[in-house]
mmCIF file of C-alpha atoms and ligand atoms in Angstrom:
data_model
loop_
_atom_site.group_PDB
_atom_site.id
_atom_site.type_symbol
_atom_site.label_atom_id
_atom_site.label_comp_id
_atom_site.label_asym_id
_atom_site.label_seq_id
_atom_site.Cartn_x
_atom_site.Cartn_y
_atom_site.Cartn_z
ATOM 1 C CA MET A 1 -23.618 -30.979 -31.389
ATOM 2 C CA GLY A 2 -23.593 -30.692 -35.200
ATOM 3 C CA VAL A 3 -20.570 -29.893 -37.353
ATOM 4 C CA GLU A 4 -21.706 -26.288 -37.717
ATOM 5 C CA THR A 5 -22.049 -25.800 -33.996
ATOM 6 C CA TRP A 6 -18.483 -27.040 -33.687
ATOM 7 C CA LEU A 7 -17.148 -24.920 -36.441
ATOM 8 C CA LEU A 8 -18.729 -21.948 -34.748
ATOM 9 C CA VAL A 9 -17.275 -22.851 -31.230
ATOM 10 C CA ALA A 10 -13.886 -23.266 -32.836
ATOM 11 C CA THR A 11 -13.996 -20.137 -34.925
ATOM 12 C CA VAL A 12 -14.959 -18.009 -31.688
ATOM 13 C CA ALA A 13 -12.064 -19.750 -29.907
ATOM 14 C CA VAL A 14 -9.623 -18.941 -32.518
ATOM 15 C CA LEU A 15 -10.875 -15.335 -32.908
ATOM 16 C CA ALA A 16 -10.625 -14.868 -29.047
ATOM 17 C CA TRP A 17 -7.224 -16.333 -28.951
ATOM 18 C CA LEU A 18 -6.033 -14.072 -31.839
ATOM 19 C CA TYR A 19 -7.502 -11.090 -30.032
ATOM 20 C CA SER A 20 -5.689 -12.198 -26.787
ATOM 21 C CA ARG A 21 -2.429 -12.401 -28.904
ATOM 22 C CA TRP A 22 -2.849 -9.105 -30.369
ATOM 23 C CA ARG A 23 -3.592 -7.506 -26.893
ATOM 24 C CA HIS A 24 -0.423 -9.194 -25.476
ATOM 25 C CA SER A 25 1.909 -7.985 -28.279
ATOM 26 C CA TYR A 26 1.804 -4.466 -26.935
ATOM 27 C CA TRP A 27 5.096 -4.866 -25.355
ATOM 28 C CA SER A 28 6.877 -6.815 -28.045
ATOM 29 C CA SER A 29 5.682 -4.181 -30.497
ATOM 30 C CA ARG A 30 7.500 -1.539 -28.453
ATOM 31 C CA GLY A 31 10.806 -3.432 -27.937
ATOM 32 C CA VAL A 32 10.136 -3.897 -24.119
ATOM 33 C CA PRO A 33 10.904 -7.469 -23.029
ATOM 34 C CA SER A 34 8.079 -9.395 -21.490
ATOM 35 C CA PRO A 35 7.904 -12.927 -20.029
ATOM 36 C CA PRO A 36 5.383 -15.354 -21.950
ATOM 37 C CA ALA A 37 1.963 -14.390 -21.142
ATOM 38 C CA LEU A 38 -0.943 -16.941 -20.595
ATOM 39 C CA PRO A 39 -3.789 -16.438 -23.116
ATOM 40 C CA PHE A 40 -6.391 -14.029 -21.578
ATOM 41 C CA LEU A 41 -4.784 -14.011 -18.244
ATOM 42 C CA GLY A 42 -1.577 -12.386 -19.143
ATOM 43 C CA HIS A 43 0.583 -12.539 -15.921
ATOM 44 C CA TYR A 44 -2.312 -11.950 -13.569
ATOM 45 C CA HIS A 45 -2.168 -15.542 -12.121
ATOM 46 C CA LYS A 46 1.506 -14.957 -11.097
ATOM 47 C CA ALA A 47 1.357 -11.450 -9.971
ATOM 48 C CA PHE A 48 -1.915 -11.897 -7.929
ATOM 49 C CA PHE A 49 -2.421 -15.613 -7.101
ATOM 50 C CA ILE A 50 -1.762 -16.716 -3.394
ATOM 51 C CA SER A 51 -0.103 -19.976 -4.384
ATOM 52 C CA ARG A 52 3.087 -18.055 -5.493
ATOM 53 C CA THR A 53 3.237 -14.872 -3.790
ATOM 54 C CA SER A 54 3.664 -11.930 -6.143
ATOM 55 C CA TRP A 55 6.897 -10.934 -4.726
ATOM 56 C CA ILE A 56 8.365 -14.288 -5.825
ATOM 57 C CA PHE A 57 7.286 -13.322 -9.252
ATOM 58 C CA TYR A 58 8.618 -9.860 -9.292
ATOM 59 C CA ASN A 59 11.941 -11.118 -7.809
ATOM 60 C CA GLU A 60 12.554 -13.609 -10.510
ATOM 61 C CA MET A 61 11.515 -10.860 -13.214
ATOM 62 C CA TYR A 62 13.987 -8.631 -11.700
ATOM 63 C CA LYS A 63 16.738 -11.221 -11.948
ATOM 64 C CA LYS A 64 15.761 -12.214 -15.453
ATOM 65 C CA PHE A 65 15.459 -8.619 -16.884
ATOM 66 C CA ARG A 66 18.086 -6.941 -14.634
ATOM 67 C CA ASP A 67 20.189 -5.723 -17.587
ATOM 68 C CA SER A 68 17.083 -4.171 -19.450
ATOM 69 C CA SER A 69 16.046 -2.070 -16.340
ATOM 70 C CA MET A 70 12.489 -2.997 -16.891
ATOM 71 C CA PHE A 71 9.916 -5.542 -18.364
ATOM 72 C CA GLY A 72 6.382 -5.323 -19.563
ATOM 73 C CA MET A 73 3.604 -7.577 -18.217
ATOM 74 C CA TYR A 74 -0.164 -7.802 -18.494
ATOM 75 C CA GLU A 75 -2.828 -7.716 -15.806
ATOM 76 C CA VAL A 76 -5.289 -9.644 -17.957
ATOM 77 C CA TRP A 77 -5.259 -7.255 -21.139
ATOM 78 C CA ASN A 78 -3.790 -4.198 -19.298
ATOM 79 C CA PRO A 79 -0.138 -3.521 -20.246
ATOM 80 C CA ILE A 80 1.870 -2.535 -17.225
ATOM 81 C CA LEU A 81 5.590 -1.387 -17.318
ATOM 82 C CA VAL A 82 7.696 -2.586 -14.189
ATOM 83 C CA LEU A 83 10.885 -0.738 -13.794
ATOM 84 C CA TRP A 84 13.513 -0.235 -11.172
ATOM 85 C CA ASP A 85 16.383 1.901 -12.588
ATOM 86 C CA PRO A 86 16.760 4.696 -10.224
ATOM 87 C CA GLU A 87 17.446 7.346 -13.033
ATOM 88 C CA ILE A 88 14.136 6.502 -15.052
ATOM 89 C CA MET A 89 12.340 6.561 -11.587
ATOM 90 C CA LYS A 90 13.712 10.112 -10.893
ATOM 91 C CA HIS A 91 12.222 11.182 -14.327
ATOM 92 C CA ILE A 92 8.872 9.574 -13.346
ATOM 93 C CA PHE A 93 8.723 10.817 -9.715
ATOM 94 C CA ILE A 94 10.447 14.159 -9.944
ATOM 95 C CA LYS A 95 11.568 15.545 -13.327
ATOM 96 C CA ASP A 96 8.579 14.714 -15.550
ATOM 97 C CA PHE A 97 6.120 14.133 -12.743
ATOM 98 C CA ASP A 98 3.684 16.482 -14.366
ATOM 99 C CA HIS A 99 3.058 13.691 -16.841
ATOM 100 C CA PHE A 100 2.583 11.085 -14.212
ATOM 101 C CA THR A 101 0.419 12.427 -11.558
ATOM 102 C CA ASP A 102 -2.525 10.138 -12.439
ATOM 103 C CA ARG A 103 -3.063 6.535 -11.425
ATOM 104 C CA ARG A 104 -5.445 4.045 -12.589
ATOM 105 C CA THR A 105 -8.893 4.928 -11.365
ATOM 106 C CA PHE A 106 -11.854 2.470 -10.734
ATOM 107 C CA ASP A 107 -15.396 3.209 -11.972
ATOM 108 C CA LEU A 108 -17.434 1.615 -9.159
ATOM 109 C CA ASP A 109 -20.949 1.521 -8.157
ATOM 110 C CA THR A 110 -21.683 4.865 -6.502
ATOM 111 C CA GLY A 111 -25.019 3.594 -5.433
ATOM 112 C CA ASN A 112 -23.127 1.662 -2.785
ATOM 113 C CA GLU A 113 -21.676 3.760 -0.024
ATOM 114 C CA ARG A 114 -18.374 1.600 0.585
ATOM 115 C CA GLU A 115 -17.498 1.696 -3.337
ATOM 116 C CA GLN A 116 -18.353 5.506 -3.348
ATOM 117 C CA MET A 117 -16.165 6.011 -0.139
ATOM 118 C CA SER A 118 -13.321 4.310 -1.853
ATOM 119 C CA MET A 119 -13.560 6.386 -5.146
ATOM 120 C CA GLU A 120 -13.157 9.688 -2.883
ATOM 121 C CA MET A 121 -9.682 8.260 -1.550
ATOM 122 C CA LEU A 122 -6.675 10.538 -2.671
ATOM 123 C CA THR A 123 -5.415 7.651 -4.548
ATOM 124 C CA MET A 124 -8.253 7.598 -6.951
ATOM 125 C CA LYS A 125 -8.208 11.286 -7.508
ATOM 126 C CA THR A 126 -6.392 12.597 -10.767
ATOM 127 C CA GLY A 127 -5.197 16.106 -11.975
ATOM 128 C CA ALA A 128 -5.948 19.184 -10.079
ATOM 129 C CA GLU A 129 -8.459 17.355 -7.827
ATOM 130 C CA TRP A 130 -5.480 15.094 -6.583
ATOM 131 C CA LYS A 131 -3.056 18.095 -6.146
ATOM 132 C CA ASN A 132 -5.580 20.206 -4.091
ATOM 133 C CA LEU A 133 -6.442 17.196 -1.608
ATOM 134 C CA ARG A 134 -2.722 16.190 -1.467
ATOM 135 C CA ALA A 135 -1.589 19.648 -0.429
ATOM 136 C CA ILE A 136 -4.213 19.470 2.331
ATOM 137 C CA MET A 137 -2.849 16.062 3.540
ATOM 138 C CA THR A 138 0.904 16.704 3.113
ATOM 139 C CA PRO A 139 1.596 18.641 6.135
ATOM 140 C CA THR A 140 0.847 15.601 8.289
ATOM 141 C CA PHE A 141 4.426 14.528 7.636
ATOM 142 C CA THR A 142 6.419 17.750 8.435
ATOM 143 C CA SER A 143 9.277 17.131 10.714
ATOM 144 C CA GLY A 144 7.734 18.926 13.540
ATOM 145 C CA LYS A 145 4.401 16.779 13.298
ATOM 146 C CA ILE A 146 6.678 13.314 13.092
ATOM 147 C CA LYS A 147 8.701 14.735 15.902
ATOM 148 C CA SER A 148 5.462 15.060 18.204
ATOM 149 C CA MET A 149 4.235 11.684 17.000
ATOM 150 C CA PHE A 150 7.537 10.094 18.030
ATOM 151 C CA PRO A 151 6.633 9.286 21.891
ATOM 152 C CA LEU A 152 3.386 7.623 20.705
ATOM 153 C CA VAL A 153 5.423 5.307 18.163
ATOM 154 C CA CYS A 154 7.711 4.564 21.130
ATOM 155 C CA ASP A 155 4.914 3.547 23.407
ATOM 156 C CA LYS A 156 3.548 1.234 20.877
ATOM 157 C CA ALA A 157 6.930 -0.146 20.180
ATOM 158 C CA ASP A 158 7.280 -0.917 23.804
ATOM 159 C CA ALA A 159 3.761 -2.649 23.689
ATOM 160 C CA LEU A 160 4.742 -4.621 20.714
ATOM 161 C CA VAL A 161 7.916 -5.935 22.449
ATOM 162 C CA LYS A 162 5.947 -6.913 25.703
ATOM 163 C CA PHE A 163 3.145 -8.547 23.595
ATOM 164 C CA SER A 164 5.653 -10.482 21.620
ATOM 165 C CA MET A 165 7.705 -11.624 24.525
ATOM 166 C CA LYS A 166 4.515 -12.867 26.356
ATOM 167 C CA GLN A 167 3.708 -14.979 23.345
ATOM 168 C CA ALA A 168 7.232 -16.183 22.909
ATOM 169 C CA ALA A 169 7.202 -17.433 26.594
ATOM 170 C CA GLU A 170 4.055 -19.360 25.790
ATOM 171 C CA ASN A 171 4.651 -20.712 22.258
ATOM 172 C CA PRO A 172 7.710 -21.781 20.317
ATOM 173 C CA HIS A 173 6.647 -19.806 17.316
ATOM 174 C CA VAL A 174 5.507 -16.176 16.990
ATOM 175 C CA ASP A 175 3.707 -14.852 14.036
ATOM 176 C CA MET A 176 5.676 -11.455 13.829
ATOM 177 C CA LYS A 177 3.750 -10.407 10.445
ATOM 178 C CA ASN A 178 0.818 -10.507 12.456
ATOM 179 C CA ASN A 179 2.301 -8.660 15.493
ATOM 180 C CA PHE A 180 3.945 -6.009 13.394
ATOM 181 C CA GLY A 181 0.256 -5.521 11.770
ATOM 182 C CA ARG A 182 -1.061 -5.039 15.169
ATOM 183 C CA PHE A 183 1.685 -2.500 15.851
ATOM 184 C CA THR A 184 1.348 -0.480 12.681
ATOM 185 C CA MET A 185 -2.527 -0.480 13.079
ATOM 186 C CA ASP A 186 -2.171 0.807 16.639
ATOM 187 C CA THR A 187 0.379 3.348 15.992
ATOM 188 C CA ILE A 188 -1.293 4.955 12.900
ATOM 189 C CA ALA A 189 -4.630 4.908 14.802
ATOM 190 C CA SER A 190 -3.157 6.611 17.693
ATOM 191 C CA CYS A 191 -0.890 9.233 15.963
ATOM 192 C CA ALA A 192 -3.353 10.178 13.216
ATOM 193 C CA PHE A 193 -6.780 9.710 15.044
ATOM 194 C CA GLY A 194 -6.236 9.489 18.826
ATOM 195 C CA ILE A 195 -7.791 6.185 18.572
ATOM 196 C CA GLU A 196 -6.764 3.339 21.107
ATOM 197 C CA CYS A 197 -7.125 -0.038 19.186
ATOM 198 C CA ASN A 198 -5.599 -2.208 22.080
ATOM 199 C CA SER A 199 -4.403 -4.721 19.383
ATOM 200 C CA LEU A 200 -1.200 -5.086 21.525
ATOM 201 C CA VAL A 201 -3.051 -5.518 24.838
ATOM 202 C CA ASP A 202 -5.797 -7.799 23.942
ATOM 203 C CA LYS A 203 -5.008 -10.669 21.215
ATOM 204 C CA ASN A 204 -8.846 -10.821 20.503
ATOM 205 C CA ALA A 205 -9.103 -7.100 19.709
ATOM 206 C CA GLU A 206 -11.700 -6.110 17.081
ATOM 207 C CA PHE A 207 -9.266 -3.754 15.032
ATOM 208 C CA PRO A 208 -6.542 -6.397 14.042
ATOM 209 C CA ARG A 209 -9.173 -9.034 13.236
ATOM 210 C CA LYS A 210 -11.031 -6.503 10.968
ATOM 211 C CA ALA A 211 -7.779 -5.260 9.398
ATOM 212 C CA GLU A 212 -6.629 -8.724 8.638
ATOM 213 C CA LYS A 213 -9.926 -9.653 6.840
ATOM 214 C CA PHE A 214 -9.981 -6.194 5.041
ATOM 215 C CA PHE A 215 -6.500 -7.206 3.533
ATOM 216 C CA LEU A 216 -7.199 -10.910 3.068
ATOM 217 C CA ALA A 217 -6.514 -11.748 -0.687
ATOM 218 C CA SER A 218 -9.199 -14.432 -0.682
ATOM 219 C CA PHE A 219 -10.033 -16.212 -3.849
ATOM 220 C CA THR A 220 -13.393 -14.398 -4.238
ATOM 221 C CA ALA A 221 -11.604 -11.043 -3.915
ATOM 222 C CA ILE A 222 -9.076 -11.959 -6.511
ATOM 223 C CA MET A 223 -11.479 -13.215 -8.855
ATOM 224 C CA LYS A 224 -13.547 -10.174 -8.289
ATOM 225 C CA ILE A 225 -10.723 -7.889 -9.218
ATOM 226 C CA MET A 226 -10.042 -9.838 -12.366
ATOM 227 C CA LEU A 227 -13.606 -9.648 -13.407
ATOM 228 C CA TYR A 228 -13.457 -5.990 -12.982
ATOM 229 C CA LEU A 229 -10.301 -5.657 -15.041
ATOM 230 C CA VAL A 230 -11.790 -7.678 -17.786
ATOM 231 C CA MET A 231 -15.356 -6.261 -17.937
ATOM 232 C CA PRO A 232 -15.619 -3.055 -15.884
ATOM 233 C CA LYS A 233 -18.761 -1.859 -17.280
ATOM 234 C CA PRO A 234 -20.791 -5.088 -16.849
ATOM 235 C CA PHE A 235 -19.294 -5.459 -13.328
ATOM 236 C CA LYS A 236 -20.722 -1.966 -12.418
ATOM 237 C CA PHE A 237 -23.998 -2.569 -14.222
ATOM 238 C CA PHE A 238 -24.613 -5.881 -12.125
ATOM 239 C CA ARG A 239 -23.611 -3.844 -8.953
ATOM 240 C CA ALA A 240 -20.739 -6.181 -8.016
ATOM 241 C CA HIS A 241 -18.668 -4.730 -5.285
ATOM 242 C CA LEU A 242 -14.939 -4.542 -4.496
ATOM 243 C CA ASN A 243 -14.727 -3.312 -0.914
ATOM 244 C CA PRO A 244 -15.268 -5.916 1.659
ATOM 245 C CA SER A 245 -17.714 -5.710 4.384
ATOM 246 C CA GLU A 246 -15.117 -4.823 7.036
ATOM 247 C CA THR A 247 -14.928 -1.520 5.340
ATOM 248 C CA ASP A 248 -17.969 -0.600 7.127
ATOM 249 C CA PHE A 249 -16.261 -1.035 10.587
ATOM 250 C CA PHE A 250 -13.481 1.280 9.655
ATOM 251 C CA MET A 251 -15.926 3.969 8.084
ATOM 252 C CA ASP A 252 -17.923 3.741 11.322
ATOM 253 C CA VAL A 253 -15.076 4.044 13.667
ATOM 254 C CA ILE A 254 -13.713 7.121 11.825
ATOM 255 C CA ARG A 255 -17.299 8.711 11.794
ATOM 256 C CA LYS A 256 -17.605 8.314 15.552
ATOM 257 C CA THR A 257 -14.211 9.842 15.916
ATOM 258 C CA VAL A 258 -15.024 12.934 13.762
ATOM 259 C CA ALA A 259 -18.270 13.493 15.777
ATOM 260 C CA ALA A 260 -16.173 13.143 19.141
ATOM 261 C CA ARG A 261 -13.898 15.906 17.658
ATOM 262 C CA GLN A 262 -16.411 18.389 17.183
ATOM 263 C CA GLY A 263 -16.016 21.215 19.628
ATOM 264 C CA GLY A 264 -13.818 18.924 21.524
ATOM 265 C CA LYS A 265 -10.007 19.405 22.345
ATOM 266 C CA LYS A 266 -7.446 19.652 19.335
ATOM 267 C CA ARG A 267 -4.660 17.065 19.078
ATOM 268 C CA GLY A 268 -2.992 18.690 15.962
ATOM 269 C CA ASP A 269 -3.146 15.355 14.228
ATOM 270 C CA PHE A 270 -3.997 14.208 10.737
ATOM 271 C CA LEU A 271 -7.707 14.340 11.515
ATOM 272 C CA ASP A 272 -7.556 17.855 12.871
ATOM 273 C CA LEU A 273 -5.665 18.853 9.754
ATOM 274 C CA LEU A 274 -8.548 17.581 7.613
ATOM 275 C CA LEU A 275 -11.234 19.214 9.719
ATOM 276 C CA GLU A 276 -9.307 22.632 9.900
ATOM 277 C CA ALA A 277 -8.785 22.527 6.186
ATOM 278 C CA ARG A 278 -12.512 21.972 5.740
ATOM 279 C CA ASP A 279 -13.510 24.976 8.033
ATOM 280 C CA ASP A 280 -10.682 27.219 6.684
ATOM 281 C CA PRO A 281 -12.487 30.770 6.220
ATOM 282 C CA ASP A 282 -9.619 31.664 3.718
ATOM 283 C CA ASN A 283 -10.575 28.693 1.547
ATOM 284 C CA PRO A 284 -14.235 28.590 1.320
ATOM 285 C CA ASN A 285 -14.182 26.254 -1.712
ATOM 286 C CA ASN A 286 -12.711 23.444 0.889
ATOM 287 C CA LYS A 287 -16.075 22.923 2.429
ATOM 288 C CA GLN A 288 -17.181 21.571 -0.843
ATOM 289 C CA VAL A 289 -14.012 19.583 -1.510
ATOM 290 C CA LEU A 290 -13.873 17.987 1.926
ATOM 291 C CA GLY A 291 -17.378 16.577 2.301
ATOM 292 C CA GLU A 292 -18.082 14.191 5.107
ATOM 293 C CA LEU A 293 -17.481 11.066 2.931
ATOM 294 C CA THR A 294 -14.032 12.511 1.686
ATOM 295 C CA ILE A 295 -12.923 13.041 5.208
ATOM 296 C CA VAL A 296 -13.954 9.368 6.104
ATOM 297 C CA ALA A 297 -12.232 8.135 2.749
ATOM 298 C CA GLN A 298 -8.857 9.913 3.529
ATOM 299 C CA SER A 299 -8.827 8.644 6.999
ATOM 300 C CA VAL A 300 -9.766 5.037 6.091
ATOM 301 C CA LEU A 301 -7.127 5.311 3.326
ATOM 302 C CA PHE A 302 -4.457 6.251 5.900
ATOM 303 C CA LEU A 303 -5.103 3.364 8.144
ATOM 304 C CA ALA A 304 -5.122 1.184 5.083
ATOM 305 C CA ALA A 305 -2.146 2.662 3.206
ATOM 306 C CA GLY A 306 0.220 2.384 6.248
ATOM 307 C CA TYR A 307 -1.049 -0.930 7.608
ATOM 308 C CA ASP A 308 0.346 -3.947 5.413
ATOM 309 C CA THR A 309 3.142 -1.764 3.913
ATOM 310 C CA THR A 310 4.739 -0.976 7.215
ATOM 311 C CA ALA A 311 4.160 -4.514 8.610
ATOM 312 C CA SER A 312 5.702 -6.102 5.554
ATOM 313 C CA LEU A 313 8.718 -3.868 5.695
ATOM 314 C CA LEU A 314 9.096 -4.502 9.374
ATOM 315 C CA SER A 315 8.762 -8.377 8.631
ATOM 316 C CA PHE A 316 11.176 -8.418 5.820
ATOM 317 C CA SER A 317 13.669 -6.372 7.775
ATOM 318 C CA SER A 318 13.530 -8.657 10.782
ATOM 319 C CA PHE A 319 13.904 -11.714 8.626
ATOM 320 C CA LEU A 320 16.870 -10.226 6.786
ATOM 321 C CA LEU A 321 18.447 -9.212 10.205
ATOM 322 C CA ALA A 322 17.818 -12.998 11.614
ATOM 323 C CA LYS A 323 19.353 -14.244 8.486
ATOM 324 C CA ASN A 324 22.492 -11.759 8.498
ATOM 325 C CA LYS A 325 23.775 -12.010 12.087
ATOM 326 C CA ASP A 326 26.809 -9.757 11.243
ATOM 327 C CA GLN A 327 24.537 -6.929 10.105
ATOM 328 C CA GLN A 328 22.313 -7.509 13.236
ATOM 329 C CA HIS A 329 25.354 -6.822 15.450
ATOM 330 C CA ARG A 330 26.155 -3.733 13.578
ATOM 331 C CA LEU A 331 22.739 -2.396 14.066
ATOM 332 C CA ARG A 332 22.948 -3.383 17.767
ATOM 333 C CA ASP A 333 26.216 -1.566 18.163
ATOM 334 C CA GLU A 334 24.907 1.508 16.467
ATOM 335 C CA LEU A 335 21.879 1.498 18.651
ATOM 336 C CA ARG A 336 23.934 1.072 21.814
ATOM 337 C CA GLN A 337 26.290 3.758 20.693
ATOM 338 C CA MET A 338 23.224 6.198 20.194
ATOM 339 C CA VAL A 339 21.875 5.313 23.471
ATOM 340 C CA ALA A 340 25.171 6.108 25.081
ATOM 341 C CA GLU A 341 25.393 9.421 23.205
ATOM 342 C CA HIS A 342 21.770 10.685 23.559
ATOM 343 C CA GLY A 343 20.691 8.854 26.745
ATOM 344 C CA ASP A 344 17.896 7.099 24.409
ATOM 345 C CA ILE A 345 16.755 6.317 20.961
ATOM 346 C CA THR A 346 15.393 9.938 20.283
ATOM 347 C CA TYR A 347 13.909 11.362 17.145
ATOM 348 C CA GLN A 348 17.001 13.873 17.079
ATOM 349 C CA ALA A 349 19.318 11.032 17.445
ATOM 350 C CA ILE A 350 17.756 9.092 14.456
ATOM 351 C CA MET A 351 17.836 12.413 12.350
ATOM 352 C CA GLU A 352 21.345 13.031 13.037
ATOM 353 C CA ASP A 353 22.454 9.558 12.256
ATOM 354 C CA SER A 354 20.378 9.564 9.209
ATOM 355 C CA ALA A 355 22.143 12.894 8.029
ATOM 356 C CA LYS A 356 25.490 11.227 8.595
ATOM 357 C CA GLY A 357 24.251 8.464 6.290
ATOM 358 C CA VAL A 358 23.666 11.064 3.501
ATOM 359 C CA ALA A 359 27.012 12.910 4.090
ATOM 360 C CA ARG A 360 28.638 9.438 3.896
ATOM 361 C CA GLY A 361 27.339 9.190 0.394
ATOM 362 C CA GLY A 362 23.846 7.441 0.548
ATOM 363 C CA ALA A 363 20.802 9.283 -1.085
ATOM 364 C CA ASN A 364 19.251 8.452 2.241
ATOM 365 C CA GLY A 365 19.734 6.050 5.354
ATOM 366 C CA ALA A 366 18.380 3.062 3.492
ATOM 367 C CA MET A 367 20.505 3.681 0.388
ATOM 368 C CA ALA A 368 23.812 4.277 2.087
ATOM 369 C CA PRO A 369 26.796 2.558 0.448
ATOM 370 C CA PRO A 370 27.990 -0.898 1.511
ATOM 371 C CA ASN A 371 30.864 0.073 3.223
ATOM 372 C CA SER A 372 28.809 2.586 5.453
ATOM 373 C CA THR A 373 28.111 1.708 9.038
ATOM 374 C CA HIS A 374 24.775 3.271 8.623
ATOM 375 C CA LEU A 375 21.847 1.002 9.258
ATOM 376 C CA LEU A 376 18.835 2.803 10.343
HETATM 377 C C1 LIG B 1 7.131 1.079 4.541
HETATM 378 C C2 LIG B 1 5.792 1.629 4.649
HETATM 379 C C3 LIG B 1 5.088 2.151 3.348
HETATM 380 C C4 LIG B 1 5.299 1.869 1.951
HETATM 381 C C5 LIG B 1 6.360 1.041 1.467
HETATM 382 C C6 LIG B 1 4.512 2.635 1.211
HETATM 383 C C7 LIG B 1 4.434 2.758 -0.154
HETATM 384 C C8 LIG B 1 3.527 3.595 -0.765
HETATM 385 C C9 LIG B 1 3.624 3.745 -2.307
HETATM 386 C C10 LIG B 1 4.412 2.872 -3.223
HETATM 387 C C11 LIG B 1 2.575 4.596 -2.661
HETATM 388 C C12 LIG B 1 2.200 5.097 -4.013
HETATM 389 C C13 LIG B 1 1.064 4.367 -4.534
HETATM 390 C C14 LIG B 1 0.619 4.793 -5.767
HETATM 391 O O1 LIG B 1 0.985 5.688 -6.386
HETATM 392 O O2 LIG B 1 -0.285 4.127 -6.220
HETATM 393 C C15 LIG B 1 2.102 5.148 -1.497
HETATM 394 C C16 LIG B 1 1.125 6.099 -1.395
HETATM 395 C C17 LIG B 1 0.508 6.642 -0.196
HETATM 396 N N1 LIG B 1 0.895 6.254 1.248
HETATM 397 FE FE1 LIG B 1 2.250 5.053 1.575
HETATM 398 N N2 LIG B 1 3.812 3.496 2.180
HETATM 399 C C18 LIG B 1 4.211 3.245 3.457
HETATM 400 C C19 LIG B 1 3.668 3.785 4.486
HETATM 401 C C20 LIG B 1 2.664 4.639 4.667
HETATM 402 C C21 LIG B 1 1.945 5.195 5.900
HETATM 403 C C22 LIG B 1 2.457 4.886 7.322
HETATM 404 C C23 LIG B 1 1.072 5.969 5.573
HETATM 405 C C24 LIG B 1 0.081 6.907 6.424
HETATM 406 C C25 LIG B 1 -0.004 6.687 7.730
HETATM 407 C C26 LIG B 1 1.061 6.018 4.076
HETATM 408 C C27 LIG B 1 0.187 6.677 3.348
HETATM 409 C C28 LIG B 1 0.048 6.809 1.963
HETATM 410 C C29 LIG B 1 -0.827 7.698 1.291
HETATM 411 C C30 LIG B 1 -1.956 8.548 1.844
HETATM 412 C C31 LIG B 1 -0.633 7.684 -0.139
HETATM 413 C C32 LIG B 1 -1.120 8.233 -1.307
HETATM 414 C C33 LIG B 1 -0.358 9.515 -1.675
HETATM 415 C C34 LIG B 1 -0.858 10.284 -2.802
HETATM 416 O O3 LIG B 1 -1.580 9.735 -3.618
HETATM 417 O O4 LIG B 1 -0.477 11.428 -2.946
HETATM 418 N N3 LIG B 1 2.017 5.044 3.624
HETATM 419 N N4 LIG B 1 2.600 4.454 -0.412
#
């Protein structure tokens, strides 16, 4: 290469570096602390790469910036504010929520059904569209509905114990994250759709295999998201896709379940709620809002949103209980006491105990003060 070519390459590299530095000065120019960022990548490699799981990164940042209540990071170019101060969070989620209803949206290839479906999910909607859809979905979680789901959850919890004990008898190690994933998938599918996935009966069942692949943060999946973040328009233009092929499995299951419901017996579950809202004669507009793909999208979202979140919560809770035996004993004692008082672990008993936790000063059960005996 001649000198001119080298000069050109060097100039482009310096300009790109300067551009990156300028994009990564967003937080410092606003006085928000931010850890050193890699040119171009920002903190993407730390927050997303599998070698150092993201929670380790966030945990370190929390310790480092604890006193500032927040820190700024960059997902490639995009500035992200991470905060944990309950007072600021109250503003965002409650007092000033009107300003924070929208999440980031993805502009994906609508020529592909999987991508189009994911864009119909509640989490992708903004403004009034989100509000209307959310109002339809919220009644799934009324106390009456949760109470009626409770026996189904208990059945799946019993199946989880049986499944795990059988594994423990055969192997010295049991992968509880995997088992909790099976438990959550079976529970949500049963409560919200009346679908039996059999993940806790058959270790080779199709549902958990598909779910695991669906959530696998493979190298290709991470690279694709990164490419999308850097170049969303070319990404769409070249018809690259974010949703894995396993999405089809879940869409198919939901479609079959919806078809089976037409004219069939009502269960009063999440799916019925969506179908009833669609056919509501008092709201004729709902028919347009809740098209077939939108109903499929909310259902797939429900399966996906509760799966890894709940499985992770259960894994971390069990891990911490295993590490903190005194807390484990406290929990056992509380549960024994509950069974002695109520005959079993019932919905009502948990709600009463939770209310006691609030009365003792916690904002809810999980936030009860350290001197409280409340653990559930
Ligand atoms: C411990 C378990 C869970 C955790 C930690 C969790 C966490 C979250 C978080 C942080 C959001 C907000 C996401 C955002 O704003 O981008 C969210 C939204 C959502 N979650 Fe969960 N979730 C859990 C369980 C579940 C379950 C079991 C379901 C359903 C069966 C569910 C369904 C949803 C839905 C539908 C949304 C979207 C709400 C909206 O846009 O209005 N989640 N969840």
